[in-house]
């Protein structure tokens, strides 16, 4: 299995631009999670989906962030407009069970907003 | 609100030592606890998953214990090697929710 796939691996953009991060979960996994990692705050949940349905988006910082999961094999996290404080590493993870189970992380997307 | 604390924040040991990393959490009503390893600039690699009904899990030189009632978990690394140098993260999960992470312990093993 290829594991969780994220793209791009690195993204550098200017303030005000739209950024779209992509994730392909492990085939057969029912849950998908988006996390953000910064030095100050560590790893924090942004949003997670069960069976393509958003369950908890309480971690989404503000309306500039949106996430979609149109099917079981693809999810996007969009930031519009981007700001320098959005600079972080964004991880996608998937899990084979909706209630619990081990989470498997992708390699992350390092976002730099100048 | 669940809070996860890891002590120490950093640890340096010579090769061959046995060591213990600590993790504590404030809400004992967890579904499971997961230990991860993160190498610099890399993603997270799952090391061990302990369900709330379990007391410990072992994988090679790693042993993780869980004391749910006291809100504690330890990760024991036997006979440490330079290749063990990384940041170790502890995370807890309630049923139907996402992981809550600690800030991690950065381990450096010198040869």
Tab-separated table of N, CA and C in Angstrom, chain A residues 61-110:
chain	number	residue	atom	x	y	z
A	61	UNK	N	-9.606	27.305	11.917
A	61	UNK	CA	-9.376	28.590	12.597
A	61	UNK	C	-10.373	29.679	12.227
A	62	UNK	N	-10.792	29.748	11.022
A	62	UNK	CA	-11.712	30.810	10.611
A	62	UNK	C	-12.262	30.489	9.234
A	63	UNK	N	-13.134	31.377	8.749
A	63	UNK	CA	-13.819	31.112	7.485
A	63	UNK	C	-12.887	31.041	6.293
A	64	UNK	N	-11.679	31.473	6.465
A	64	UNK	CA	-10.736	31.402	5.335
A	64	UNK	C	-10.366	29.948	5.017
A	65	UNK	N	-10.603	29.063	5.969
A	65	UNK	CA	-10.271	27.654	5.785
A	65	UNK	C	-11.544	26.878	5.427
A	66	UNK	N	-11.407	25.986	4.453
A	66	UNK	CA	-12.512	25.099	4.109
A	66	UNK	C	-11.946	23.755	3.686
A	67	UNK	N	-12.705	22.697	3.921
A	67	UNK	CA	-12.264	21.351	3.553
A	67	UNK	C	-13.421	20.608	2.918
A	68	UNK	N	-13.066	19.758	1.968
A	68	UNK	CA	-14.066	18.939	1.303
A	68	UNK	C	-13.567	17.520	1.160
A	69	UNK	N	-14.513	16.605	1.076
A	69	UNK	CA	-14.174	15.214	0.780
A	69	UNK	C	-15.231	14.703	-0.184
A	70	UNK	N	-15.047	14.926	-1.467
A	70	UNK	CA	-16.083	14.580	-2.447
A	70	UNK	C	-16.280	13.074	-2.627
A	71	UNK	N	-15.247	12.291	-2.296
A	71	UNK	CA	-15.382	10.835	-2.367
A	71	UNK	C	-14.401	10.204	-1.380
A	72	UNK	N	-14.466	8.900	-1.280
A	72	UNK	CA	-13.681	8.193	-0.253
A	72	UNK	C	-12.184	8.222	-0.499
A	73	UNK	N	-11.763	8.655	-1.676
A	73	UNK	CA	-10.338	8.587	-1.994
A	73	UNK	C	-9.685	9.946	-2.182
A	74	UNK	N	-10.383	11.035	-1.795
A	74	UNK	CA	-9.792	12.338	-2.054
A	74	UNK	C	-10.373	13.402	-1.125
A	75	UNK	N	-9.484	14.253	-0.620
A	75	UNK	CA	-9.914	15.374	0.205
A	75	UNK	C	-9.037	16.580	-0.104
A	76	UNK	N	-9.621	17.762	0.061
A	76	UNK	CA	-8.865	18.999	-0.122
A	76	UNK	C	-9.040	19.900	1.088
A	77	UNK	N	-8.001	20.667	1.374
A	77	UNK	CA	-8.041	21.722	2.389
A	77	UNK	C	-7.653	23.007	1.672
A	78	UNK	N	-8.546	23.984	1.713
A	78	UNK	CA	-8.324	25.219	0.980
A	78	UNK	C	-8.221	26.396	1.946
A	79	UNK	N	-7.299	27.282	1.655
A	79	UNK	CA	-7.138	28.506	2.431
A	79	UNK	C	-7.258	29.671	1.451
A	80	UNK	N	-8.234	30.529	1.717
A	80	UNK	CA	-8.479	31.647	0.815
A	80	UNK	C	-9.086	32.822	1.581
A	81	UNK	N	-8.403	33.958	1.688
A	81	UNK	CA	-7.034	34.221	1.250
A	81	UNK	C	-6.026	33.764	2.302
A	82	UNK	N	-4.842	33.404	1.882
A	82	UNK	CA	-3.814	32.953	2.809
A	82	UNK	C	-3.143	34.142	3.502
A	83	UNK	N	-2.640	33.867	4.722
A	83	UNK	CA	-1.946	34.881	5.511
A	83	UNK	C	-0.644	34.284	6.044
A	84	UNK	N	0.339	35.116	6.366
A	84	UNK	CA	1.619	34.593	6.881
A	84	UNK	C	1.454	33.691	8.097
A	85	UNK	N	0.479	33.960	8.946
A	85	UNK	CA	0.294	33.128	10.148
A	85	UNK	C	-0.234	31.732	9.825
A	86	UNK	N	-0.601	31.496	8.581
A	86	UNK	CA	-1.017	30.152	8.166
A	86	UNK	C	0.182	29.248	7.866
A	87	UNK	N	1.359	29.816	7.876
A	87	UNK	CA	2.567	29.020	7.605
A	87	UNK	C	2.707	27.922	8.656
A	88	UNK	N	2.800	26.699	8.188
A	88	UNK	CA	2.828	25.537	9.082
A	88	UNK	C	3.016	24.290	8.221
A	89	UNK	N	3.076	23.152	8.888
A	89	UNK	CA	3.033	21.876	8.168
A	89	UNK	C	1.635	21.297	8.368
A	90	UNK	N	1.008	20.948	7.270
A	90	UNK	CA	-0.353	20.417	7.303
A	90	UNK	C	-0.298	18.916	7.007
A	91	UNK	N	-0.834	18.135	7.945
A	91	UNK	CA	-0.832	16.683	7.807
A	91	UNK	C	-2.245	16.171	7.564
A	92	UNK	N	-2.309	15.168	6.728
A	92	UNK	CA	-3.535	14.413	6.530
A	92	UNK	C	-3.309	13.013	7.112
A	93	UNK	N	-4.330	12.463	7.743
A	93	UNK	CA	-4.226	11.120	8.301
A	93	UNK	C	-5.507	10.363	8.006
A	94	UNK	N	-5.417	9.053	7.949
A	94	UNK	CA	-6.627	8.247	7.777
A	94	UNK	C	-6.628	7.095	8.764
A	95	UNK	N	-7.815	6.574	9.013
A	95	UNK	CA	-7.999	5.513	9.994
A	95	UNK	C	-9.027	4.532	9.455
A	96	UNK	N	-8.815	3.248	9.709
A	96	UNK	CA	-9.709	2.250	9.114
A	96	UNK	C	-11.075	2.134	9.778
A	97	UNK	N	-11.228	2.721	10.958
A	97	UNK	CA	-12.497	2.601	11.650
A	97	UNK	C	-13.018	3.948	12.062
A	98	UNK	N	-14.327	4.124	12.025
A	98	UNK	CA	-14.880	5.429	12.347
A	98	UNK	C	-14.810	5.739	13.831
A	99	UNK	N	-14.929	4.740	14.683
A	99	UNK	CA	-14.960	5.018	16.111
A	99	UNK	C	-13.594	5.128	16.748
A	100	UNK	N	-12.635	4.440	16.191
A	100	UNK	CA	-11.303	4.445	16.785
A	100	UNK	C	-10.317	3.850	15.817
A	101	UNK	N	-9.292	3.192	16.320
A	101	UNK	CA	-8.338	2.591	15.413
A	101	UNK	C	-7.132	3.456	15.190
A	102	UNK	N	-6.119	2.835	14.726
A	102	UNK	CA	-4.835	3.493	14.521
A	102	UNK	C	-4.932	4.502	13.377
A	103	UNK	N	-4.280	5.648	13.557
A	103	UNK	CA	-4.239	6.660	12.514
A	103	UNK	C	-2.901	6.590	11.796
A	104	UNK	N	-2.962	6.725	10.485
A	104	UNK	CA	-1.783	6.678	9.633
A	104	UNK	C	-1.637	8.051	8.960
A	105	UNK	N	-0.448	8.616	9.107
A	105	UNK	CA	-0.218	9.980	8.654
A	105	UNK	C	0.498	10.021	7.302
A	106	UNK	N	0.149	11.046	6.537
A	106	UNK	CA	0.887	11.344	5.320
A	106	UNK	C	2.159	12.111	5.640
A	107	UNK	N	2.974	12.411	4.631
A	107	UNK	CA	4.255	13.079	4.847
A	107	UNK	C	4.130	14.561	5.146
A	108	UNK	N	2.947	15.126	4.947
A	108	UNK	CA	2.736	16.530	5.252
A	108	UNK	C	3.010	17.453	4.083
A	109	UNK	N	2.397	18.640	4.144
A	109	UNK	CA	2.668	19.725	3.200
A	109	UNK	C	3.198	20.904	4.003
A	110	UNK	N	4.397	21.327	3.668
A	110	UNK	CA	4.988	22.497	4.349
A	110	UNK	C	4.572	23.743	3.594
